[in-house]
CSV table of C-alpha atoms in Angstrom, one decimal:
chain,number,residue,atom,x,y,z
A,2,MET,CA,-27.4,-117.5,71.0
A,3,SER,CA,-31.0,-116.9,72.0
A,4,PRO,CA,-33.4,-115.3,69.6
A,5,GLU,CA,-33.9,-112.4,72.3
A,6,PHE,CA,-30.2,-111.5,71.8
A,7,TYR,CA,-30.7,-111.4,68.2
A,8,HIS,CA,-33.8,-109.0,68.5
A,9,ARG,CA,-32.0,-106.8,71.2
A,10,HIS,CA,-28.9,-106.1,68.9
A,11,TRP,CA,-31.3,-105.3,65.8
A,12,CYS,CA,-33.1,-103.0,67.6
A,13,ARG,CA,-30.0,-101.2,68.7
A,14,SER,CA,-28.7,-101.5,65.2
A,15,ALA,CA,-32.1,-100.0,64.2
A,16,ARG,CA,-31.9,-97.2,66.5
A,17,ALA,CA,-28.5,-96.0,65.4
A,18,ALA,CA,-29.2,-96.1,62.0
A,19,LEU,CA,-32.3,-94.3,62.5
A,20,GLY,CA,-30.5,-91.6,64.5
A,21,SER,CA,-27.8,-91.4,62.4
A,22,TYR,CA,-30.1,-91.0,59.4
A,23,LEU,CA,-32.3,-88.1,61.2
A,24,TRP,CA,-29.5,-86.3,62.2
A,25,LYS,CA,-27.9,-86.0,58.7
A,26,ASN,CA,-31.6,-85.2,57.4
A,27,VAL,CA,-31.9,-82.2,59.9
A,28,ARG,CA,-27.9,-81.5,59.1
A,29,GLY,CA,-29.1,-81.6,55.2
A,30,GLU,CA,-31.5,-78.9,55.5
A,31,GLU,CA,-29.5,-76.7,57.3
A,32,GLN,CA,-26.7,-77.1,54.5
A,33,VAL,CA,-29.2,-76.8,52.3
A,34,LYS,CA,-30.6,-73.4,53.5
A,35,GLU,CA,-27.1,-71.9,53.4
A,36,GLY,CA,-26.3,-73.4,49.6
A,37,GLU,CA,-29.4,-71.5,48.6
A,38,GLU,CA,-28.0,-68.5,50.3
A,39,GLN,CA,-24.7,-69.0,48.5
A,40,VAL,CA,-26.6,-69.3,45.7
A,41,LYS,CA,-28.5,-66.2,46.0
A,42,GLU,CA,-25.0,-64.1,46.8
A,43,GLY,CA,-23.2,-65.9,43.8
A,44,GLU,CA,-26.0,-64.7,41.6
A,45,GLU,CA,-25.8,-61.3,43.0
A,46,GLN,CA,-21.9,-61.4,42.8
A,47,VAL,CA,-22.7,-62.8,39.0
A,48,LYS,CA,-24.7,-59.9,38.3
A,49,GLU,CA,-22.2,-57.4,39.7
A,50,GLY,CA,-19.5,-59.2,37.8
A,51,GLU,CA,-21.8,-58.7,34.5
A,52,GLU,CA,-22.0,-55.0,35.3
A,53,GLN,CA,-18.5,-54.6,35.8
A,54,VAL,CA,-17.7,-56.9,32.7
A,55,LYS,CA,-19.9,-54.2,30.8
A,56,GLU,CA,-17.7,-51.3,32.2
A,57,GLY,CA,-14.4,-53.1,31.3
A,58,GLU,CA,-15.3,-53.5,27.8
A,59,GLU,CA,-16.7,-50.0,27.9
A,60,GLN,CA,-13.2,-48.8,29.5
A,61,VAL,CA,-11.5,-51.4,27.0
A,62,LYS,CA,-13.4,-49.2,24.0
A,63,GLU,CA,-12.1,-46.1,25.5
A,64,GLY,CA,-8.8,-47.3,26.0
A,65,GLU,CA,-8.7,-48.4,22.5
A,66,GLU,CA,-9.8,-44.8,21.3
A,67,GLN,CA,-7.2,-43.2,23.4
A,68,VAL,CA,-4.4,-45.6,22.3
A,69,LYS,CA,-5.5,-44.2,18.5
A,70,GLU,CA,-5.2,-41.0,19.5
A,71,GLY,CA,-2.3,-41.1,21.2
A,72,GLU,CA,-0.6,-42.9,18.4
A,73,GLU,CA,-1.7,-39.9,16.3
A,74,GLN,CA,-0.1,-37.6,18.5
A,75,VAL,CA,2.8,-39.4,18.8
A,76,LYS,CA,3.1,-38.9,15.0
A,77,GLU,CA,2.4,-35.6,15.2
A,78,GLY,CA,5.1,-34.9,17.5
A,79,GLU,CA,7.1,-37.2,15.6
A,80,GLU,CA,7.0,-34.3,13.3
A,81,GLN,CA,6.8,-31.5,15.2
A,82,VAL,CA,10.5,-32.6,16.5
A,83,LYS,CA,11.5,-32.8,12.8
A,84,GLU,CA,10.5,-29.4,12.2
A,85,GLY,CA,12.1,-28.3,15.3
A,86,GLU,CA,15.3,-29.5,14.8
A,87,GLU,CA,15.2,-28.0,11.2
A,88,GLN,CA,14.6,-24.7,13.0
A,89,VAL,CA,17.3,-25.3,15.5
A,90,LYS,CA,19.6,-25.6,12.6
A,91,GLU,CA,18.0,-22.4,10.9
A,92,GLY,CA,18.5,-20.8,14.4
A,93,GLU,CA,22.2,-21.8,14.3
A,94,GLU,CA,22.6,-20.3,11.1
A,95,GLN,CA,20.9,-17.1,12.1
A,96,VAL,CA,22.9,-17.2,15.5
A,97,LYS,CA,26.1,-17.4,13.2
A,98,GLU,CA,25.0,-14.6,10.7
A,99,GLY,CA,23.8,-12.6,14.0
A,100,GLU,CA,27.5,-12.9,15.9
A,101,GLU,CA,29.2,-11.9,12.4
A,102,GLN,CA,26.5,-8.8,12.3
A,103,VAL,CA,27.7,-8.0,16.0
A,104,LYS,CA,31.2,-7.8,15.0
A,105,GLU,CA,30.2,-6.0,12.0
A,106,GLY,CA,28.8,-3.6,14.1
A,107,GLU,CA,31.3,-3.1,16.6
A,108,GLU,CA,34.0,-2.3,13.7
A,109,GLN,CA,31.4,0.7,12.8
A,110,VAL,CA,31.0,1.6,16.1
A,111,LYS,CA,34.5,1.9,16.4
A,112,GLU,CA,35.0,3.8,13.3
A,113,GLY,CA,31.9,5.9,14.3
A,114,GLU,CA,33.6,6.7,17.6
A,115,GLU,CA,36.6,7.9,15.9
A,116,GLN,CA,34.4,10.2,13.2
A,117,VAL,CA,33.1,11.4,16.0
A,118,LYS,CA,36.1,12.5,17.7
A,119,GLU,CA,37.3,13.5,14.4
A,120,GLY,CA,33.8,15.8,14.0
A,121,GLU,CA,34.1,17.5,17.7
A,122,GLU,CA,37.7,18.5,16.3
A,123,GLN,CA,36.1,19.9,13.5
A,124,VAL,CA,33.3,21.6,15.4
A,125,LYS,CA,35.7,23.4,17.6
A,126,GLU,CA,37.8,24.8,14.6
A,127,GLY,CA,34.3,25.7,13.0
A,128,GLU,CA,33.4,27.6,16.1
A,129,GLU,CA,36.4,29.4,16.2
A,130,GLN,CA,35.8,30.1,12.6
A,131,VAL,CA,32.3,31.5,13.2
A,132,LYS,CA,34.1,33.6,15.7
A,133,GLU,CA,36.3,35.2,13.2
A,134,GLY,CA,33.5,35.3,11.0
A,135,GLU,CA,31.4,37.3,13.4
A,136,GLU,CA,34.4,39.5,13.6
A,137,GLN,CA,34.4,40.2,9.9
A,138,VAL,CA,30.5,40.5,9.9
A,139,LYS,CA,31.0,43.5,12.4
A,140,GLU,CA,33.7,45.1,10.3
A,141,GLY,CA,31.5,44.2,7.0
A,142,GLU,CA,28.5,45.9,8.6
A,143,GLU,CA,30.4,49.0,10.1
A,144,GLN,CA,31.9,49.7,6.2
A,145,VAL,CA,28.2,49.0,4.6
A,146,LYS,CA,27.1,52.0,7.2
A,147,GLU,CA,29.7,53.8,6.1
A,148,GLY,CA,29.4,52.9,2.4
A,149,GLU,CA,26.3,54.1,-0.2
A,150,GLU,CA,23.0,53.1,0.3
A,151,GLN,CA,22.5,52.0,-3.6
A,152,VAL,CA,25.5,49.0,-4.0
A,153,VAL,CA,25.3,47.3,-7.5
A,154,VAL,CA,26.8,43.8,-7.0
A,155,VAL,CA,27.9,42.3,-10.8
A,156,LEU,CA,28.5,38.4,-10.4
A,157,ARG,CA,30.3,36.7,-13.1
A,158,SER,CA,28.3,32.9,-12.7
A,159,PHE,CA,25.0,34.3,-13.3
A,160,GLU,CA,25.6,37.5,-15.0
A,161,VAL,CA,23.1,39.4,-12.8
A,162,VAL,CA,22.9,43.0,-11.7
A,163,VAL,CA,20.8,43.3,-8.2
A,164,VAL,CA,20.6,46.9,-6.3
A,165,LEU,CA,20.1,46.5,-2.9
A,166,ARG,CA,18.5,48.7,-0.3
A,167,SER,CA,18.6,48.9,3.3
A,168,PHE,CA,19.9,45.5,3.4
A,169,GLU,CA,21.8,43.4,6.1
A,170,VAL,CA,24.6,40.9,5.1
A,171,VAL,CA,26.0,38.0,7.7
A,172,VAL,CA,29.2,36.4,5.9
A,173,VAL,CA,30.6,33.3,7.8
A,174,LEU,CA,33.8,31.9,6.1
A,175,ARG,CA,34.8,28.0,5.8
A,176,SER,CA,37.3,26.7,4.3
A,177,PHE,CA,36.9,29.5,1.4
A,178,GLU,CA,33.7,29.3,1.0
A,179,VAL,CA,31.2,32.1,2.2
A,180,VAL,CA,27.5,32.5,3.2
A,181,VAL,CA,25.7,35.3,2.1
A,182,VAL,CA,22.4,36.3,3.8
A,183,LEU,CA,20.7,39.5,2.2
A,184,ARG,CA,17.7,40.9,3.7
A,185,SER,CA,14.9,43.2,3.1
A,186,PHE,CA,16.3,44.0,-0.6
A,187,ASP,CA,14.6,45.0,-4.2
A,188,VAL,CA,15.5,43.5,-7.2
A,189,VAL,CA,15.7,46.6,-9.7
A,190,GLU,CA,16.9,44.7,-12.9
A,191,VAL,CA,18.3,41.1,-14.1
A,192,LEU,CA,20.3,41.2,-17.0
A,193,ARG,CA,21.3,38.2,-18.6
A,194,SER,CA,23.8,37.6,-21.4
A,195,PHE,CA,25.9,40.9,-19.9
A,196,GLU,CA,29.3,41.4,-19.8
A,197,VAL,CA,31.2,41.4,-17.0
A,198,VAL,CA,31.0,44.6,-14.9
A,199,GLU,CA,33.2,45.5,-12.0
A,200,SER,CA,31.6,46.6,-8.7
A,201,PRO,CA,31.8,50.5,-7.9
A,202,PHE,CA,31.6,49.5,-4.3
A,203,ASN,CA,32.8,46.6,-2.4
A,204,PRO,CA,30.4,46.4,0.7
A,205,LEU,CA,32.6,42.8,1.9
A,206,GLY,CA,35.8,44.5,2.0
A,207,LYS,CA,38.6,41.6,2.4
A,208,LEU,CA,36.3,39.3,0.8
A,209,ARG,CA,37.4,41.3,-2.6
A,210,ARG,CA,35.6,42.0,-5.7
A,211,TRP,CA,33.5,39.4,-6.8
A,212,LEU,CA,30.8,36.7,-5.5
A,213,TRP,CA,29.1,34.1,-7.7
A,214,SER,CA,26.8,31.2,-7.6
A,215,VAL,CA,23.4,33.2,-6.2
A,216,VAL,CA,19.7,32.7,-7.0
A,217,VAL,CA,17.6,35.4,-7.1
A,218,ASP,CA,13.9,35.4,-6.4
A,219,LYS,CA,12.4,38.6,-7.3
A,220,THR,CA,8.9,37.1,-6.9
A,221,THR,CA,8.9,38.1,-3.3
A,222,GLU,CA,9.7,41.3,-1.9
A,223,HIS,CA,11.4,40.9,1.9
A,224,GLN,CA,12.4,37.4,1.5
A,225,THR,CA,15.7,35.8,2.7
A,226,LEU,CA,18.5,35.1,0.4
A,227,GLU,CA,20.6,32.3,1.2
A,228,GLN,CA,23.4,30.7,-1.0
A,229,SER,CA,26.5,29.1,-0.6
A,230,CYS,CA,29.1,30.5,-2.6
A,231,LYS,CA,33.0,30.7,-3.2
A,232,VAL,CA,35.1,34.0,-3.0
A,233,ASN,CA,36.6,34.5,-6.4
A,234,PRO,CA,40.6,34.0,-6.2
């Protein structure tokens, strides 16, 4: 082969190598620019990541504090559960006691109803006795009007002599007991350690002769005297 052939071949090879070099150089500059931009973006991402790391560490600290608080709350909750269980036991015992009291109360209610019925019957009987007593009072008032103005009543229990003027007598008989109400009376004399003296006049007629267990208040005039006493057999 001639020298011209080698020269042409070498020139072609040199041109191809130079073109490839230049192309690679231009391409590398673009890649350098892209790499620098990626570096900047990476640095920004690094900064953001560091900030996120700081925030994450703060959140970790807060989470640890919350964990501690949660553990304390768990302990308190367990204690409250124990107290609640004890209170439940006490409440069950109180419920049992309350049920027993309810049963006792129901029995007492039944007994009370029976007593109410008996009381109503006694009230009816008492009303009938009151009516009879009122009739007897009317008869006694008529007898008093017909009697003397001055009456001497001698009582065996306290041995007292009382003179009554312009008085009213109300008699209510219940089971052989008499309630005597004397109004507008004058006390003339009180004798103690006195012998039993029969009344010369009996203003109560059918009540026989003797009344006893009376308390006389001689300090005040025109004061009502009320006393429950028995009829002397």
